[in-house]
XYZ file of C-alpha atoms in Angstrom:
719
model
C -73.650 46.192 38.484
C -75.705 45.480 35.424
C -75.080 48.997 34.240
C -71.304 48.455 34.315
C -71.516 45.214 32.348
C -73.666 46.804 29.691
C -71.167 49.604 29.222
C -68.422 47.148 28.086
C -67.852 47.025 24.339
C -69.161 43.682 22.911
C -66.155 43.356 20.593
C -63.706 43.790 23.461
C -65.625 41.264 25.517
C -65.476 38.743 22.696
C -61.684 39.187 22.322
C -61.175 38.577 26.040
C -63.224 35.367 25.890
C -61.227 34.064 22.896
C -57.940 34.952 24.612
C -58.972 33.004 27.722
C -59.889 29.970 25.601
C -56.560 30.144 23.770
C -54.594 30.295 27.029
C -56.615 27.381 28.409
C -55.952 25.238 25.318
C -52.210 25.988 25.387
C -52.001 25.029 29.064
C -53.809 21.754 28.330
C -51.378 20.992 25.485
C -48.434 21.631 27.770
C -49.862 19.323 30.401
C -50.325 16.567 27.814
C -46.695 16.765 26.569
C -44.151 14.174 27.583
C -41.866 16.726 29.175
C -38.622 15.680 30.837
C -40.248 16.413 34.186
C -43.126 14.022 33.479
C -40.754 11.318 32.284
C -38.748 11.740 35.467
C -41.960 11.571 37.488
C -42.999 8.271 35.872
C -39.630 6.690 36.595
C -39.727 7.841 40.193
C -43.246 6.508 40.543
C -42.248 3.052 39.302
C -39.095 2.774 41.380
C -40.486 4.252 44.600
C -44.020 2.938 44.994
C -43.193 1.911 48.564
C -42.407 5.457 49.747
C -44.291 6.951 52.658
C -47.537 8.764 51.728
C -46.357 12.040 53.255
C -43.118 12.152 51.283
C -44.877 11.036 48.101
C -47.414 13.872 48.448
C -44.672 16.475 48.847
C -42.862 15.239 45.717
C -46.075 15.314 43.679
C -46.655 18.931 44.671
C -43.093 19.807 43.676
C -43.519 18.125 40.302
C -46.768 20.010 39.649
C -45.010 23.297 40.300
C -42.245 22.370 37.831
C -44.833 21.343 35.235
C -46.682 24.632 35.362
C -45.350 26.272 32.247
C -46.852 29.618 31.348
C -48.094 30.424 27.818
C -45.216 32.819 27.334
C -42.745 30.022 28.121
C -44.469 27.737 25.642
C -44.320 30.418 22.968
C -40.575 30.945 23.505
C -40.032 27.189 23.382
C -41.855 26.900 20.040
C -39.776 29.703 18.551
C -36.572 28.044 19.758
C -37.538 24.718 18.168
C -38.363 26.414 14.867
C -35.038 28.248 14.897
C -33.096 25.024 15.496
C -34.839 23.409 12.540
C -33.937 26.305 10.286
C -30.267 26.294 11.346
C -29.852 22.564 10.697
C -28.302 22.084 7.293
C -29.471 18.838 5.721
C -31.195 15.700 7.005
C -31.714 12.440 5.157
C -35.155 10.845 5.267
C -33.884 7.609 6.816
C -32.849 9.502 9.932
C -29.439 7.902 10.057
C -27.280 10.776 8.821
C -27.509 14.533 8.895
C -25.095 17.235 7.880
C -24.725 20.402 9.940
C -22.321 23.232 9.161
C -20.348 21.031 6.808
C -19.809 18.226 9.345
C -21.369 14.780 9.004
C -23.389 13.514 11.972
C -24.329 9.825 11.957
C -26.563 8.378 14.696
C -25.682 11.312 16.914
C -21.929 10.846 16.457
C -19.800 13.389 14.677
C -17.776 12.023 11.763
C -14.959 13.479 9.712
C -15.840 15.524 6.675
C -15.614 13.684 3.351
C -12.432 14.130 1.352
C -12.579 15.608 -2.176
C -11.898 12.141 -3.589
C -14.822 10.662 -1.654
C -17.134 13.469 -2.745
C -16.123 13.064 -6.395
C -16.636 9.299 -6.199
C -19.994 9.357 -4.420
C -22.404 6.819 -5.932
C -25.074 9.490 -6.310
C -22.931 11.213 -8.953
C -23.218 8.278 -11.359
C -25.866 6.185 -13.057
C -25.596 3.271 -10.642
C -28.708 1.365 -9.634
C -29.616 1.029 -5.933
C -29.212 -2.740 -6.163
C -25.637 -2.363 -7.410
C -24.886 0.215 -4.710
C -25.923 -2.314 -2.062
C -23.600 -4.927 -3.565
C -20.712 -2.462 -3.651
C -21.257 -1.478 -0.038
C -21.475 -5.116 0.959
C -17.986 -5.608 -0.486
C -16.645 -2.630 1.452
C -16.719 -0.144 -1.445
C -18.248 3.148 -0.286
C -17.206 5.381 -3.195
C -15.508 5.116 -6.593
C -11.747 5.526 -6.857
C -10.381 8.198 -9.238
C -9.818 5.802 -12.149
C -13.417 4.633 -11.790
C -15.031 8.029 -11.289
C -13.173 9.672 -14.185
C -13.993 6.915 -16.679
C -17.524 5.896 -15.656
C -19.473 8.349 -17.817
C -17.138 7.868 -20.789
C -17.547 4.095 -20.724
C -21.281 4.345 -20.053
C -21.780 6.688 -23.026
C -20.141 4.184 -25.399
C -17.002 6.174 -26.292
C -13.673 4.503 -26.980
C -11.141 5.095 -24.222
C -7.474 4.548 -23.369
C -6.864 4.623 -19.622
C -3.415 4.785 -18.110
C -3.339 4.367 -14.346
C -1.154 2.870 -11.678
C -1.428 -0.827 -10.995
C -3.780 -1.571 -8.123
C -5.997 1.511 -8.450
C -9.145 -0.371 -9.472
C -9.012 -0.475 -13.275
C -11.030 -3.708 -13.435
C -14.099 -2.168 -11.810
C -13.621 0.962 -13.928
C -14.844 -0.832 -17.054
C -16.961 -3.635 -15.586
C -19.264 -1.436 -13.477
C -20.581 0.939 -16.205
C -20.943 -1.934 -18.677
C -22.970 -3.930 -16.151
C -25.266 -0.975 -15.515
C -25.769 -0.431 -19.243
C -26.465 -4.085 -20.093
C -28.946 -4.469 -17.248
C -31.137 -1.752 -18.758
C -32.263 -4.358 -21.293
C -35.196 -6.069 -19.555
C -36.030 -8.452 -22.416
C -35.907 -12.156 -21.491
C -32.592 -13.850 -22.394
C -32.656 -16.150 -25.402
C -30.900 -19.472 -25.604
C -27.812 -19.500 -27.815
C -27.437 -15.715 -27.789
C -23.990 -14.422 -28.820
C -21.915 -12.376 -26.350
C -22.108 -8.598 -26.164
C -18.871 -8.097 -24.212
C -15.404 -9.516 -24.877
C -12.645 -8.979 -22.298
C -9.078 -10.150 -22.942
C -6.564 -10.453 -20.094
C -2.934 -11.650 -20.199
C -3.171 -14.224 -17.386
C -5.797 -16.676 -16.203
C -5.627 -15.226 -12.679
C -6.520 -11.777 -13.969
C -9.226 -13.242 -16.205
C -10.784 -14.966 -13.201
C -10.726 -11.751 -11.204
C -12.469 -9.806 -13.987
C -15.039 -12.575 -14.308
C -15.713 -12.469 -10.567
C -16.313 -8.710 -10.728
C -18.890 -9.115 -13.494
C -20.620 -11.907 -11.590
C -20.534 -10.089 -8.230
C -22.208 -6.882 -9.372
C -24.618 -8.164 -12.029
C -27.878 -9.945 -11.319
C -28.931 -11.386 -14.672
C -25.814 -11.546 -16.878
C -24.253 -14.863 -17.889
C -20.462 -14.533 -17.646
C -18.036 -17.146 -18.979
C -14.338 -17.272 -18.108
C -12.153 -19.232 -20.535
C -8.424 -19.886 -20.287
C -5.892 -22.580 -21.025
C -5.262 -25.608 -18.865
C -8.967 -26.420 -18.555
C -11.165 -28.744 -20.669
C -13.044 -27.370 -23.681
C -16.260 -29.324 -23.100
C -17.813 -27.303 -20.245
C -16.908 -24.027 -21.963
C -18.499 -25.152 -25.242
C -21.737 -26.140 -23.477
C -22.070 -22.687 -21.898
C -21.366 -21.009 -25.252
C -24.108 -23.053 -26.937
C -26.640 -22.120 -24.253
C -25.862 -18.414 -24.625
C -23.647 -15.895 -22.818
C -23.543 -12.134 -22.289
C -19.906 -11.611 -21.300
C -16.787 -13.580 -22.271
C -13.599 -13.061 -20.260
C -10.471 -14.984 -21.116
C -6.881 -15.176 -22.242
C -6.113 -14.470 -25.919
C -4.885 -17.990 -26.659
C -7.996 -19.848 -25.525
C -10.348 -17.217 -26.996
C -8.645 -17.599 -30.367
C -8.958 -21.397 -30.156
C -12.717 -21.147 -29.660
C -13.023 -18.660 -32.541
C -11.171 -21.004 -34.891
C -13.423 -23.883 -33.816
C -16.510 -21.783 -34.499
C -17.658 -21.827 -30.884
C -17.713 -18.042 -30.401
C -19.984 -15.784 -32.449
C -18.777 -12.167 -32.341
C -21.438 -10.741 -34.638
C -23.320 -9.009 -31.800
C -20.305 -7.788 -29.874
C -20.791 -4.280 -28.430
C -17.845 -3.809 -26.087
C -14.225 -4.995 -26.430
C -11.852 -4.498 -23.491
C -8.122 -5.177 -23.390
C -6.968 -5.258 -19.770
C -3.249 -4.910 -18.898
C -2.369 -4.279 -22.531
C 1.334 -3.753 -21.884
C 1.630 -7.121 -20.181
C 0.056 -8.787 -23.219
C 2.915 -7.384 -25.280
C 5.499 -8.725 -22.856
C 3.945 -12.188 -23.013
C 3.896 -12.291 -26.821
C 0.142 -11.977 -27.404
C 0.388 -9.168 -29.963
C -0.340 -11.255 -33.073
C -3.164 -13.225 -31.459
C -4.800 -10.089 -30.056
C -4.655 -8.327 -33.419
C -6.075 -11.426 -35.103
C -9.024 -11.509 -32.680
C -9.682 -7.776 -33.041
C -9.549 -7.893 -36.840
C -11.980 -10.826 -36.933
C -14.383 -9.280 -34.414
C -14.575 -5.928 -36.184
C -14.855 -7.490 -39.627
C -17.737 -9.757 -38.602
C -19.449 -6.901 -36.790
C -19.208 -4.644 -39.847
C -20.658 -7.332 -42.145
C -23.600 -8.083 -39.865
C -24.405 -4.442 -39.152
C -23.991 -3.606 -42.881
C -22.100 -0.420 -42.012
C -18.616 0.502 -40.933
C -19.480 0.643 -37.251
C -16.932 -0.556 -34.721
C -17.692 -1.890 -31.250
C -16.751 0.242 -28.288
C -13.063 -0.440 -27.630
C -11.350 0.141 -24.295
C -7.667 -0.249 -23.436
C -6.553 -0.261 -19.795
C -2.859 -0.240 -18.989
C -0.283 0.885 -16.453
C 2.248 1.926 -19.092
C 1.778 3.184 -22.631
C 3.987 1.329 -25.141
C 3.944 2.346 -28.841
C 1.787 -0.656 -29.780
C -1.108 0.846 -27.835
C -1.107 3.961 -30.019
C -0.793 1.829 -33.120
C -3.774 -0.273 -32.055
C -5.778 2.840 -31.255
C -5.221 4.268 -34.726
C -6.141 0.971 -36.363
C -9.170 -0.237 -34.422
C -10.507 2.669 -32.366
C -12.628 5.639 -33.392
C -11.136 9.023 -34.131
C -12.763 10.610 -31.074
C -11.071 8.190 -28.664
C -10.800 9.552 -25.119
C -7.542 9.359 -23.167
C -7.393 9.350 -19.372
C -3.905 9.653 -17.873
C -3.836 9.340 -14.095
C -0.058 9.016 -14.002
C 0.835 12.288 -15.675
C 4.214 13.684 -16.547
C 5.644 13.654 -13.052
C 6.971 10.108 -13.590
C 5.583 9.106 -10.213
C 4.275 5.814 -11.543
C 4.314 4.131 -8.146
C 3.230 5.838 -4.932
C 5.419 3.902 -2.550
C 8.673 3.878 -0.598
C 11.471 2.319 -2.630
C 14.457 0.876 -0.773
C 17.622 -0.596 -2.315
C 19.863 -2.937 -0.311
C 23.285 -3.963 -1.595
C 24.274 -7.573 -0.934
C 26.000 -10.542 -2.526
C 23.938 -13.312 -4.094
C 25.121 -15.737 -1.404
C 23.592 -13.528 1.316
C 20.222 -12.887 -0.302
C 18.249 -15.732 1.246
C 19.135 -14.775 4.817
C 18.592 -11.074 4.113
C 15.158 -11.803 2.652
C 14.213 -13.580 5.860
C 15.235 -10.557 7.927
C 13.397 -8.121 5.643
C 10.187 -10.159 5.834
C 10.462 -10.340 9.631
C 10.882 -6.575 10.006
C 8.418 -5.244 7.417
C 5.576 -7.776 7.536
C 6.298 -10.422 10.180
C 3.765 -13.031 11.217
C 0.792 -10.699 10.892
C 1.362 -9.182 7.447
C 1.749 -10.281 3.832
C 4.898 -10.180 1.725
C 5.570 -10.950 -1.930
C 9.032 -11.928 -3.178
C 9.731 -11.768 -6.914
C 12.453 -13.911 -8.439
C 13.791 -13.807 -11.983
C 13.557 -17.573 -12.585
C 11.392 -20.456 -11.450
C 14.463 -22.243 -10.089
C 15.304 -19.321 -7.809
C 11.720 -19.232 -6.551
C 11.735 -22.962 -5.790
C 15.072 -22.753 -3.949
C 13.953 -19.806 -1.887
C 10.672 -21.489 -0.963
C 12.513 -24.323 0.815
C 15.145 -22.086 2.411
C 15.202 -22.203 6.230
C 15.985 -18.477 6.237
C 12.323 -17.665 5.523
C 10.866 -18.318 8.963
C 7.333 -17.265 8.039
C 5.195 -19.823 6.218
C 5.098 -19.174 2.490
C 4.439 -20.849 -0.853
C 5.765 -20.590 -4.382
C 3.730 -19.562 -7.421
C 4.928 -19.672 -11.032
C 4.036 -21.065 -14.441
C 4.946 -24.684 -13.645
C 2.513 -24.914 -10.745
C -0.711 -26.759 -11.593
C -3.817 -24.613 -11.878
C -5.538 -26.266 -8.925
C -2.484 -25.702 -6.743
C -2.167 -22.098 -7.953
C -5.738 -21.336 -6.958
C -5.233 -22.990 -3.577
C -2.062 -20.965 -2.899
C -3.696 -17.685 -3.911
C -6.737 -18.422 -1.760
C -4.542 -19.187 1.242
C -2.523 -16.025 0.692
C -5.636 -13.850 0.421
C -7.091 -15.322 3.593
C -3.839 -14.836 5.500
C -3.093 -18.531 5.913
C 0.209 -18.045 4.090
C 2.194 -14.916 4.866
C 4.763 -15.008 2.045
C 4.196 -15.546 -1.672
C 7.357 -16.335 -3.650
C 6.666 -15.867 -7.319
C 7.774 -14.803 -10.768
C 6.108 -12.441 -13.244
C 3.018 -14.656 -13.401
C 1.594 -12.860 -10.347
C 2.946 -9.394 -11.117
C -0.394 -7.790 -11.947
C -4.107 -8.156 -11.874
C -4.496 -10.572 -8.987
C -6.928 -9.620 -6.265
C -4.519 -9.716 -3.323
C -5.344 -6.960 -0.821
C -3.147 -5.447 1.880
C 0.295 -6.585 0.746
C 2.688 -4.915 3.169
C 5.927 -5.294 1.237
C 7.195 -6.361 -2.178
C 10.781 -7.617 -2.456
C 12.573 -7.988 -5.773
C 15.668 -10.166 -5.687
C 17.476 -8.108 -8.333
C 16.856 -5.001 -10.445
C 14.515 -5.669 -13.329
C 15.820 -5.015 -16.821
C 12.494 -3.470 -17.768
C 10.956 -0.506 -15.984
C 7.443 -1.704 -16.803
C 8.101 -5.011 -15.059
C 9.266 -3.207 -11.929
C 6.218 -0.938 -11.943
C 3.864 -3.899 -12.238
C 5.664 -5.870 -9.545
C 5.749 -2.959 -7.140
C 2.056 -2.447 -7.879
C 1.273 -5.322 -5.538
C 1.804 -3.000 -2.556
C 0.446 0.457 -1.871
C -2.807 -0.464 -3.609
C -5.903 1.705 -3.585
C -4.301 4.556 -1.700
C -2.555 2.411 0.912
C 1.071 3.051 1.745
C 3.545 0.438 0.566
C 7.201 -0.533 0.775
C 9.216 -1.971 -2.094
C 12.697 -3.405 -1.573
C 15.136 -4.185 -4.370
C 18.280 -6.223 -3.707
C 21.333 -5.575 -5.871
C 25.019 -6.415 -6.017
C 27.951 -4.111 -6.754
C 27.842 -5.185 -10.395
C 24.149 -4.314 -10.604
C 24.607 -0.709 -9.454
C 24.388 0.547 -13.031
C 21.187 -1.462 -13.628
C 19.669 0.039 -10.494
C 20.391 3.595 -11.617
C 18.998 2.841 -15.074
C 15.833 1.478 -13.463
C 15.477 4.658 -11.411
C 15.612 6.789 -14.531
C 13.273 4.678 -16.658
C 10.683 4.040 -13.950
C 10.764 7.614 -12.676
C 11.478 6.647 -9.073
C 14.219 7.242 -6.533
C 15.635 4.405 -4.464
C 16.733 5.090 -0.930
C 20.000 3.211 -0.434
C 19.854 1.510 2.903
C 21.425 -1.377 4.737
C 19.836 -4.672 5.749
C 17.764 -4.755 8.934
C 19.906 -4.392 12.033
C 19.692 -6.836 14.958
C 17.838 -4.159 16.893
C 15.268 -3.841 14.085
C 14.824 -7.611 13.873
C 14.425 -8.083 17.620
C 11.954 -5.208 17.929
C 9.805 -6.557 15.089
C 9.991 -10.111 16.432
C 9.077 -9.027 19.954
C 6.097 -7.070 18.599
C 4.925 -10.190 16.749
C 5.358 -12.319 19.861
C 3.485 -9.752 21.947
C 0.556 -9.808 19.523
C 0.609 -13.610 19.431
C -0.021 -13.767 23.185
C -3.577 -12.551 22.606
C -4.320 -15.663 20.544
C -3.538 -18.133 23.359
C -6.744 -19.555 24.937
C -7.134 -19.241 28.700
C -7.493 -23.012 29.017
C -4.034 -23.465 27.501
C -2.496 -20.812 29.741
C -3.549 -22.754 32.832
C -1.273 -25.655 31.854
C 1.776 -23.354 31.939
C 1.035 -21.531 35.179
C 3.173 -23.777 37.381
C 6.296 -23.371 35.225
C 5.646 -19.666 34.819
C 5.544 -19.161 38.585
C 8.810 -21.056 39.073
C 10.475 -19.004 36.319
C 9.332 -15.776 37.950
C 10.745 -16.892 41.296
C 14.049 -17.861 39.680
C 14.597 -15.006 37.177
C 12.135 -12.326 38.147
C 8.956 -11.450 36.239
C 10.490 -9.057 33.718
C 13.525 -11.176 32.856
C 11.477 -14.366 32.610
C 8.963 -12.773 30.245
C 11.736 -11.251 28.118
C 13.409 -14.655 27.777
C 10.082 -16.243 26.840
C 9.482 -13.608 24.141
C 12.965 -14.266 22.741
C 12.218 -17.991 22.461
C 8.751 -17.400 20.991
C 10.165 -15.063 18.340
C 13.043 -17.461 17.574
C 15.648 -14.784 18.280
C 17.786 -16.267 21.028
C 21.042 -15.036 19.487
C 22.123 -11.779 17.847
C 24.286 -11.803 14.747
C 25.405 -8.517 13.259
C 25.492 -7.819 9.557
C 27.333 -5.189 7.528
C 25.225 -2.232 6.451
C 27.451 -1.796 3.384
C 27.561 -5.343 1.994
C 25.113 -7.273 4.223
C 27.855 -9.755 5.155
C 27.260 -11.582 8.399
C 29.818 -11.144 11.150
C 30.759 -7.581 10.165
C 29.983 -4.237 11.784
C 29.881 -0.934 9.916
C 31.702 2.105 11.297
C 31.726 5.725 10.142
C 34.845 7.877 10.400
C 34.117 11.598 10.142
C 36.633 14.367 9.596
C 36.533 18.147 9.747
C 37.912 18.548 6.217
C 36.747 17.409 2.796
C 38.341 14.248 1.409
C 38.806 13.122 -2.172
C 39.613 9.527 -1.332
C 39.773 7.135 1.632
C 43.569 7.060 1.870
C 43.531 9.493 4.770
C 41.287 7.142 6.781
C 43.455 4.126 5.976
C 46.479 5.965 7.374
C 44.551 6.969 10.482
C 43.599 3.340 11.131
C 47.174 2.196 10.536
C 48.585 4.652 13.041
C 45.919 4.221 15.718
C 44.350 0.764 15.206
C 46.855 -1.348 13.236
C 45.129 -4.604 14.188
C 41.831 -3.244 12.815
C 43.337 -1.735 9.668
C 44.361 -5.125 8.271
C 40.821 -6.482 8.760
C 38.861 -3.454 7.529
C 36.876 -3.831 4.304
C 34.589 -1.928 1.939
C 36.017 1.543 2.593
C 33.593 3.987 0.935
C 33.605 7.788 0.829
C 30.609 9.544 2.355
C 28.436 11.570 0.043
C 29.479 14.860 1.663
C 33.163 13.778 1.434
C 33.596 14.514 5.127
C 34.611 10.982 6.011
C 34.295 7.300 5.098
C 32.306 4.234 6.060
C 33.959 0.830 6.425
C 33.417 -2.646 7.864
C 35.387 -4.540 10.474
C 34.837 -8.065 11.854
C 32.397 -7.987 14.746
C 34.953 -9.500 17.133
C 37.038 -6.306 16.793
C 34.217 -4.032 17.992
C 35.774 -3.816 21.448
C 38.967 -2.387 19.946
C 37.229 0.762 18.726
C 34.127 0.688 20.904
C 30.880 2.442 20.109
C 32.672 5.743 19.531
C 36.272 6.955 19.396
C 37.393 10.586 19.308
C 40.824 11.339 17.890
C 42.773 14.511 17.467
C 41.909 17.184 14.925
C 38.181 16.453 15.121
C 38.298 12.868 13.791
C 35.460 10.747 15.218
C 34.818 7.036 14.591
C 31.388 5.720 15.593
C 29.358 2.579 15.067
C 26.754 3.069 12.325
C 23.138 2.497 13.283
C 21.840 3.056 9.747
C 23.193 3.270 6.231
C 24.925 6.638 5.687
C 24.681 8.521 2.408
C 27.565 7.315 0.231
C 29.185 8.369 -3.017
C 28.064 6.047 -5.806
C 30.991 3.911 -6.935
C 30.003 3.492 -10.607
C 30.343 -0.318 -10.401
C 33.913 0.016 -9.141
C 34.682 -2.680 -6.580
C 34.848 -1.371 -3.051
C 38.178 -2.303 -1.506
C 41.663 -1.121 -0.669
C 42.950 -1.616 -4.207
C 40.274 0.438 -5.913
C 40.928 4.051 -5.018
C 43.668 6.521 -5.856
C 44.224 8.107 -2.470
C 43.695 11.785 -2.090
C 44.759 13.927 -4.996
C 46.242 11.256 -7.233
C 47.798 7.860 -7.771
C 51.202 6.621 -6.706
C 51.793 4.280 -3.822
C 52.058 4.306 -0.076
C 54.227 1.590 1.478
C 53.583 -0.722 -1.422
C 49.786 -0.365 -1.226
C 48.818 0.464 -4.796
C 46.367 3.287 -5.236
C 46.721 5.028 -1.852
C 49.103 8.002 -2.101
C 48.511 9.232 1.440
C 51.760 11.091 1.949
C 55.026 11.416 0.081
C 58.034 13.696 0.274
C 58.400 13.319 -3.482
C 56.009 15.823 -5.045
C 56.231 14.097 -8.423
C 54.434 11.005 -7.068
C 51.041 12.686 -6.838
C 48.841 15.165 -8.615
C 48.139 17.614 -5.819
C 47.843 21.349 -5.683
C 50.986 23.461 -5.870
C 52.511 24.395 -2.537
C 52.362 22.386 0.647
C 50.074 19.439 -0.027
C 49.314 16.372 2.002
C 48.467 14.306 -1.043
C 44.729 14.206 -0.242
C 43.676 16.803 -2.783
C 43.655 19.657 -0.271
C 46.327 21.822 1.380
C 46.943 20.972 4.988
C 49.589 21.226 7.673
C 50.931 17.943 9.088
C 49.115 16.338 11.991
C 50.461 13.977 14.591
C 49.379 10.585 15.818
C 47.268 10.313 18.932
C 49.686 7.760 20.342
C 52.696 10.167 20.005
C 56.264 9.105 20.787
C 57.370 9.067 17.179
C 59.322 11.786 15.421
C 57.886 10.767 12.071
C 55.152 13.052 10.768
C 51.811 11.241 10.934
C 48.262 11.954 9.873
C 45.192 11.419 11.994
């Protein structure tokens, strides 16, 4: 036995001993791990301490067998874990987010991949301090919008810039954020009486207050002063004497303080003109130029060299004065950022145009608000004059609570109205141009303009209240027949296309109102519901559950009656019908004759006959009480079909010509038909119309005679 042991190679013996130790250590490590089996065992032990000893012993043996992992199993497990670590893409140190194969995983939940806009606007791409990032995220800003991301480095570097971007895209933060970050690099203690380094001019006090709030929200040590008219000078002068870093205000009040010697512009570093085009519209050109000339002159004298402050112009449109100002006050290497481009798409929204008379506008506005925003949205209505805004504010047609805002409203009241509108206390804001731009009013669902604006810029700024920051928006413009030309001119100048549509139908109104009422039911406390249970049960017994609830929703939504309105003119009490033919028409005379031969009682009441855009028929209105005469649809001979219109059809534009029976030359030319001037439907005298040679019906096309559906007459009839 000893002889055999001595014959074993000492090196081999040593390797075997080390291998045994290694296996023993690995087994001990496996036994010490918190494996899923051990965790399960602990839970079972806690929950089933009262089990019988025999059963408990059997389970312990089973668990030991499961725990017995061999060294080879452990080795495979280690390799698998290493492989999974290698395949994982990226992991942040905070353990909250990781990115695998291009997909974001947050707290174990898979999220959608970031859009290109979000990636380009990521805070990590810019020189933004962690403290500022926290403040941005606290306000719901998770990345920079395009206007902010494309201008940040330019503004931060100190270059002059002209930025043209749509209203509501975040231009205010585009200049305030990089300036804040740059000013906060100066860690020296602030001195009393220090002159401002930043001067921001805005056209309205509301916009000035918003800019001031942005500077205050995202800065930690800057003193920001907002100055505008309608407020006392004393408090503003005291702040100026103590020292400020940023001055934001309207040109008029800023100029007053300069003339009084209260503002020292010798140390000014940054000059920003926000909403430049609106300053021109409000007549601030001379005052703005006076302030700029003074600021740059003083700065040049103090610095003893021809060095101009950084100048930034932010605007939605680019009038000639902007270029003139750039050449005069800005550096030669001025940067230009155009986020609107040459596609003329200055507003990213849906634009609707509804034709109506001035007398019908108040009631139509009420219907539009009910359908597009209702009791749970926000709507803005723009009027041309303060008087119109005041009259509309007290109109019973606007069922949703709203308030008026214009230049005659006291500042305290203006701020109260805006605060209530932002918070959702008021659902409708009736205003003039004073609130067209710059105000921080989020989530406006619809903007309504009571008539086409004479200036494209004004329309762009007004419509900028909806569809903000990438949100979808709806803009509605009301117009009369006489304003058709103004509407087309606005389309061309503003680079938009209106969709001609009719006013909301009763079905649209009822659906929107019932949706509002349905949502309102969630706001009723259970304690209140108990008081109505007895009546509710009796109603259900009397009417049935479905009918009783439907009646209750009708009362809640204040829609207990249905009144139809014309889709062509928005007149109440009229229903729009469409008559389609199988041949192309060049005038509505053919349809008039068809109505005369088949519905004489309707023909005398029909109004607003208008040719369809494809010339394959006409649209017209009849009094609602005559609906039963035609019905929902009527099929005549020769493919003629009359049906009730559910939406506005595409119509031929009438070029401001009044829509009526005396306005069209029927068919191929003028002449008369039975004394009705302008409708040459049929004549045996070929000299009475300008038709084609040969057999003509007088409609501008050759056609064989047709016969009336009613028959019985030897006279040739059409229809």
